[in-house]
Coordinates of C-alpha atoms and ligand atoms in Angstrom, one line a residue:
X1 CA 68.2 105.5 107.6
X2 CA 69.7 102.2 109.3
X3 CA 68.2 98.6 108.6
X4 CA 68.4 96.3 111.5
X5 CA 71.3 93.7 111.3
X6 CA 72.8 90.9 113.2
X7 CA 76.1 92.7 112.9
X8 CA 75.0 95.3 115.1
X9 CA 77.4 95.5 118.2
X10 CA 76.7 98.8 119.7
X11 CA 73.3 100.9 119.8
X12 CA 74.9 104.3 119.4
X13 CA 78.6 105.2 118.6
X14 CA 79.8 108.8 119.1
X15 CA 82.9 109.8 117.3
X16 CA 84.9 112.9 118.5
X17 CA 86.9 114.1 115.7
X18 CA 85.6 113.4 112.1
X19 CA 88.7 113.9 110.0
X20 CA 90.5 111.1 107.8
X21 CA 90.2 108.4 110.8
X22 CA 87.1 109.5 112.4
X23 CA 85.1 109.8 109.2
X24 CA 86.5 106.4 107.7
X25 CA 85.2 104.8 110.9
X26 CA 81.9 106.3 110.5
X27 CA 81.8 105.2 106.8
X28 CA 82.8 101.7 107.9
X29 CA 80.2 101.5 110.4
X30 CA 77.4 102.5 107.9
X31 CA 78.8 100.2 105.2
X32 CA 79.0 97.1 107.5
X33 CA 76.0 98.2 109.4
X34 CA 77.5 97.6 112.8
X35 CA 75.7 100.3 115.1
X36 CA 72.0 101.7 114.8
X37 CA 73.2 105.4 115.3
X38 CA 76.5 107.1 114.3
X39 CA 77.0 110.5 115.9
X40 CA 79.9 112.8 115.2
X41 CA 81.4 116.2 116.5
X42 CA 84.4 118.3 115.2
X43 CA 85.9 121.2 116.8
X44 CA 85.1 123.9 114.4
X45 CA 81.8 124.9 112.7
X46 CA 83.3 124.6 109.2
X47 CA 84.2 120.9 109.5
X48 CA 80.9 120.0 111.2
X49 CA 79.1 121.7 108.2
X50 CA 81.4 119.9 105.7
X51 CA 80.7 116.6 107.2
X52 CA 76.8 117.3 107.4
X53 CA 77.1 118.1 103.6
X54 CA 78.8 114.7 102.9
X55 CA 76.1 113.0 104.9
X56 CA 77.8 109.8 106.2
X57 CA 76.5 110.2 109.9
X58 CA 73.2 110.1 111.5
X59 CA 73.8 113.3 113.2
X60 CA 76.5 115.7 113.9
X61 CA 76.1 117.9 116.8
X62 CA 77.2 121.5 117.7
X63 CA 78.4 120.4 121.3
X64 CA 80.6 117.6 122.7
X65 CA 78.4 116.8 125.5
X66 CA 75.1 116.1 123.2
X67 CA 77.1 113.7 120.9
X68 CA 78.5 111.6 123.7
X69 CA 75.7 111.4 126.5
X70 CA 73.6 108.8 125.0
X71 CA 76.7 106.5 123.5
X72 CA 77.6 103.1 124.1
X73 CA 80.9 103.4 122.5
X74 CA 82.7 106.7 122.1
X75 CA 85.8 106.8 119.9
X76 CA 88.2 109.6 120.4
X77 CA 89.8 110.6 117.0
X78 CA 91.0 114.1 117.5
X79 CA 94.8 114.9 117.6
X80 CA 96.2 113.1 120.7
X81 CA 97.1 116.3 122.5
X82 CA 93.3 117.0 122.8
X83 CA 92.2 114.0 124.7
X84 CA 92.3 115.8 128.2
X85 CA 90.3 118.7 127.3
X86 CA 87.8 116.5 125.7
X87 CA 87.4 114.3 128.7
X88 CA 87.4 117.1 131.1
X89 CA 84.3 118.4 129.0
X90 CA 82.4 114.9 129.0
X91 CA 83.4 113.2 132.2
X92 CA 80.2 114.4 134.0
X93 CA 77.9 113.5 131.0
X94 CA 78.8 109.9 130.3
X95 CA 75.9 106.9 131.2
X96 CA 77.2 103.9 133.1
X97 CA 78.3 101.1 130.9
X98 CA 79.6 103.4 128.2
X99 CA 83.1 102.2 126.5
X100 CA 85.6 104.8 125.4
X101 CA 88.3 103.8 122.9
X102 CA 90.6 106.0 121.0
X103 CA 92.6 105.7 117.8
X104 CA 95.6 107.9 118.9
X105 CA 99.1 107.1 117.4
X106 CA 100.7 106.9 120.8
X107 CA 99.5 105.0 123.8
X108 CA 101.1 105.6 127.3
X109 CA 100.5 109.5 127.1
X110 CA 97.0 109.1 126.0
X111 CA 96.3 106.7 128.7
X112 CA 97.6 109.4 131.3
X113 CA 95.5 112.1 129.5
X114 CA 92.4 110.0 130.0
X115 CA 92.5 107.7 132.9
X116 CA 92.3 110.4 135.4
X117 CA 89.1 111.8 133.9
X118 CA 87.2 108.4 133.8
X119 CA 84.1 108.1 135.7
X120 CA 83.1 105.0 137.7
X121 CA 81.3 102.4 135.4
X122 CA 83.1 103.8 132.3
X123 CA 85.7 101.8 130.5
X124 CA 88.6 102.8 128.5
X125 CA 90.2 100.4 126.1
X126 CA 93.0 102.2 124.2
X127 CA 93.3 101.4 120.6
X128 CA 95.2 102.1 117.5
X129 CA 94.2 101.3 113.9
X130 CA 97.4 101.1 112.0
X131 CA 95.9 102.5 108.7
X132 CA 96.0 106.0 107.4
X133 CA 97.0 108.2 104.4
X134 CA 98.9 111.6 104.0
X135 CA 95.4 113.3 103.8
X136 CA 93.2 114.9 106.3
X137 CA 89.7 116.2 107.0
X138 CA 86.1 114.4 106.6
X139 CA 86.4 114.5 102.9
X140 CA 89.3 112.3 103.0
X141 CA 87.9 109.1 104.7
X142 CA 86.6 105.8 103.1
X143 CA 85.3 102.8 104.6
X144 CA 87.8 100.4 103.3
X145 CA 90.9 102.2 105.0
X146 CA 91.0 99.6 107.6
X147 CA 90.7 96.4 105.6
X148 CA 93.5 93.9 106.2
X149 CA 95.2 96.1 108.5
X150 CA 96.3 95.7 112.1
X151 CA 94.6 97.3 115.0
X152 CA 96.7 97.3 118.4
X153 CA 94.8 97.4 121.5
X154 CA 96.6 98.4 124.7
X155 CA 94.4 97.6 127.8
X156 CA 96.5 98.9 130.8
X157 CA 94.2 97.8 133.7
X158 CA 91.8 95.0 134.8
X159 CA 89.6 95.5 131.7
X160 CA 86.2 93.9 131.6
X161 CA 86.6 91.0 129.1
X162 CA 83.0 91.5 127.8
X163 CA 84.1 95.1 126.9
X164 CA 87.4 94.0 125.5
X165 CA 85.8 91.6 123.2
X166 CA 83.1 94.0 122.0
X167 CA 86.0 96.5 120.9
X168 CA 87.8 93.5 119.2
X169 CA 84.8 92.5 117.4
X170 CA 84.2 96.2 116.3
X171 CA 87.5 96.4 114.5
X172 CA 87.2 93.1 113.1
X173 CA 84.0 94.1 111.7
X174 CA 85.8 97.0 110.0
X175 CA 88.0 94.4 108.2
X176 CA 91.1 94.7 110.9
X177 CA 93.3 92.1 112.6
X178 CA 93.4 93.0 116.3
X179 CA 96.5 92.5 118.5
X180 CA 96.7 93.2 122.0
X181 CA 100.0 94.5 123.4
X182 CA 101.4 96.7 126.3
X183 CA 101.2 100.5 125.8
X184 CA 105.1 100.8 126.2
X185 CA 105.6 98.2 123.7
X186 CA 103.1 99.9 121.2
X187 CA 105.0 103.3 121.6
X188 CA 108.5 101.7 120.9
X189 CA 107.1 99.7 118.0
X190 CA 105.3 102.8 116.5
X191 CA 108.3 105.1 117.1
X192 CA 110.3 102.6 114.9
X193 CA 107.8 101.9 112.0
X194 CA 106.1 105.1 111.8
X195 CA 107.0 108.0 113.9
X196 CA 110.7 108.0 112.8
X197 CA 110.1 107.4 109.1
X198 CA 107.8 110.6 109.3
X199 CA 110.6 112.6 111.0
X200 CA 113.1 111.5 108.2
X201 CA 110.5 112.6 105.4
X202 CA 109.9 115.9 107.0
X203 CA 113.5 116.6 107.4
X204 CA 114.4 115.4 103.9
X205 CA 111.9 117.8 102.3
X206 CA 113.4 120.4 104.8
X207 CA 117.0 119.7 103.6
X208 CA 116.1 119.8 100.1
X209 CA 114.3 122.9 100.1
X210 CA 116.9 124.7 102.2
X211 CA 119.6 123.6 99.9
X212 CA 117.6 124.7 96.9
X213 CA 117.2 128.3 98.5
X214 CA 120.9 128.5 99.6
X215 CA 122.7 127.2 96.3
X216 CA 120.2 127.9 93.8
X217 CA 120.1 124.2 92.9
X218 CA 116.8 123.3 91.0
X219 CA 116.2 120.5 93.5
X220 CA 112.4 120.4 93.5
X221 CA 112.1 120.6 89.5
X222 CA 113.7 117.2 89.4
X223 CA 112.3 115.7 92.6
X224 CA 110.0 113.1 90.8
X225 CA 109.9 109.4 91.4
X226 CA 111.8 108.0 94.5
X227 CA 112.0 111.5 96.2
X228 CA 108.3 112.0 96.1
X229 CA 107.3 108.4 96.8
X230 CA 109.9 108.4 99.8
X231 CA 108.4 111.7 101.1
X232 CA 105.0 111.1 100.7
X233 CA 104.1 111.2 104.4
X234 CA 105.7 114.7 104.8
X235 CA 102.3 115.8 103.3
X236 CA 100.4 114.7 106.5
X237 CA 98.8 117.0 109.0
X238 CA 101.2 119.2 111.1
X239 CA 98.9 119.4 114.1
X240 CA 98.7 115.6 114.2
X241 CA 102.2 115.0 113.8
X242 CA 103.2 117.7 116.3
X243 CA 101.0 115.9 119.0
X244 CA 102.5 112.4 118.2
X245 CA 106.3 113.7 118.7
X246 CA 105.4 115.8 122.0
X247 CA 103.4 112.6 123.4
X248 CA 105.9 109.8 122.3
X249 CA 109.0 111.8 123.1
X250 CA 111.1 109.0 125.2
X251 CA 110.5 106.3 122.6
X252 CA 111.3 108.5 119.7
X253 CA 114.5 109.8 121.2
X254 CA 115.4 106.3 121.9
X255 CA 115.1 105.2 118.3
X256 CA 116.3 108.3 116.9
X257 CA 119.7 108.0 118.8
X258 CA 120.1 104.6 117.2
X259 CA 119.2 105.9 113.8
X260 CA 121.6 108.7 114.2
X261 CA 124.4 106.3 115.1
X262 CA 123.6 104.2 111.8
X263 CA 123.8 107.4 109.8
X264 CA 127.0 108.3 111.3
X265 CA 128.4 104.8 110.6
X266 CA 127.0 105.1 106.9
X267 CA 128.9 108.5 106.6
X268 CA 132.2 107.0 108.1
X269 CA 132.0 104.2 105.4
X270 CA 131.2 106.6 102.7
X271 CA 134.2 109.0 103.8
X272 CA 136.6 106.0 103.9
X273 CA 135.2 104.6 100.6
X274 CA 134.4 101.2 102.5
X275 CA 132.6 99.8 99.7
X276 CA 132.4 96.2 101.0
X277 CA 130.6 97.4 104.3
X278 CA 128.1 99.5 102.3
X279 CA 127.3 96.5 99.9
X280 CA 127.2 94.2 102.8
X281 CA 124.7 96.4 104.7
X282 CA 122.6 97.1 101.7
X283 CA 122.4 93.4 100.9
X284 CA 121.3 92.7 104.3
X285 CA 118.8 95.4 104.4
X286 CA 117.4 94.4 100.9
X287 CA 116.9 90.8 102.0
X288 CA 115.2 92.0 105.2
X289 CA 112.8 94.2 103.5
X290 CA 111.8 91.4 100.8
X291 CA 111.0 89.2 103.6
X292 CA 108.8 91.9 105.2
X293 CA 106.9 92.3 101.8
X294 CA 106.4 88.6 101.5
X295 CA 104.8 88.5 104.7
X296 CA 102.5 91.4 103.9
X297 CA 101.6 89.6 100.6
X298 CA 100.8 86.5 102.6
X299 CA 98.3 88.2 104.9
X300 CA 96.7 89.9 101.9
X301 CA 96.2 86.7 100.2
X302 CA 94.7 84.8 103.2
Ligands
LIG1 P1 92.5 114.9 110.8 O1 91.9 114.6 109.5 O2 93.4 116.1 110.9 O3 91.1 115.1 111.8 C1 91.1 115.6 113.0 C2 89.7 115.7 113.5 O4 89.8 116.3 115.0 C3 88.9 116.9 113.0 O5 87.7 116.7 112.7 C4 89.1 118.2 113.9 O6 88.1 119.0 113.8 C5 89.0 117.3 115.2 N1 89.3 117.9 116.3 C6 90.5 118.6 116.5 N2 90.6 119.0 117.8 C7 89.5 118.7 118.5 C8 89.2 118.9 119.7 N3 89.7 119.7 120.8 N4 87.8 118.3 120.1 C9 87.1 117.7 119.1 N5 87.5 117.5 117.9 C10 88.9 117.9 117.5 O7 93.3 113.8 111.6 P2 93.4 112.1 111.6 O8 94.2 112.2 110.5 O9 91.9 111.8 111.3 O10 93.9 112.0 112.9 C11 93.1 111.6 114.1 C12 93.6 110.7 115.1 O11 94.0 109.4 114.4 C13 95.0 111.2 115.5 O12 95.1 111.0 117.1 C14 96.0 110.3 115.0 O13 97.1 110.0 116.0 C15 95.3 109.0 114.7 N6 95.7 108.5 113.6 C16 95.8 109.0 112.4 C17 96.4 108.2 111.3 C18 96.9 108.8 110.1 O14 97.5 108.2 109.1 N7 96.3 110.0 109.6 C19 96.5 106.9 111.6 C20 96.2 106.1 112.7 C21 95.8 107.0 113.8 P3 88.4 120.4 113.1 O15 88.6 120.1 111.7 O16 87.2 121.2 113.3 O17 89.4 121.0 113.7

């Protein structure tokens, strides 16, 4: 199936978890020809059958061990709460020199789960491609998902420079900008820009539907435009997000406390009819958001 290419970074890549992210990586590898073989595994037979039917991997195995035992790079793409179980099952079956990376939306807890099962001669370089949609499953992936987005790597120990460079190069070949930061910083940044917005969206949908039931308001009938745009991410996979919140508890609670304080201030301003305060906050936040948009547009045009 594969042609030889100068872009090949790894001989065999094994992807554990072939939903939105895992299947997008597989498609990106095939499209950019950056590995000779791409193997995959999912927990259920039905997902494995679906992925075989879609046909973007060289082989989907029925067991984890067969999937990973000849891999040069293993990418863990299952929900973050599954990593310990996966590592326990594969730790005795990895060849020396294998690199493991992951895509989990939290980093400190994932490192704790994986590091204790790491055999000698195998490196773990934690990663998080900041790219996604609200869809899940192998049919929702696409090769361009990562294009012009940022991937954060959070090496936490004396990481082999050659291995780190290979993982950086891998994500760059999928179209990403790569930054390196500490796991702690990653978890705080992501709690702010991703985890809190998801929590608010889940809560907003819940608030609207409870109100609808209680007061017989026809909320959902009129929930077009803004409400749907704003709550898009509330359609995301519940298991993935359960695991994110349980595994980034401290950072999410820290950010949530400050968000709740901000909401309480807004509530007071509305109660006190303090229009000046509301207007000046909204002006400030509009300007800040416009600046963020400008910097993203600049990146897109580079
Ligand atoms: P997804 O579409 O729901 O896919 C999850 C995959 O993991 C499925 O193939 C599932 O198989 C498999 N899986 C579940 N438990 C497993 C286990 N114990 N062993 C092996 N495979 C298992 O999820 P996703 O959106 O791709 O998210 C996967 C990871 O990417 C998560 O860690 C998430 O934090 C991270 N991430 C997600 C996004 C996003 O926007 N979605 C963005 C960046 C990073 P079955 O279908 O057979 O259960």
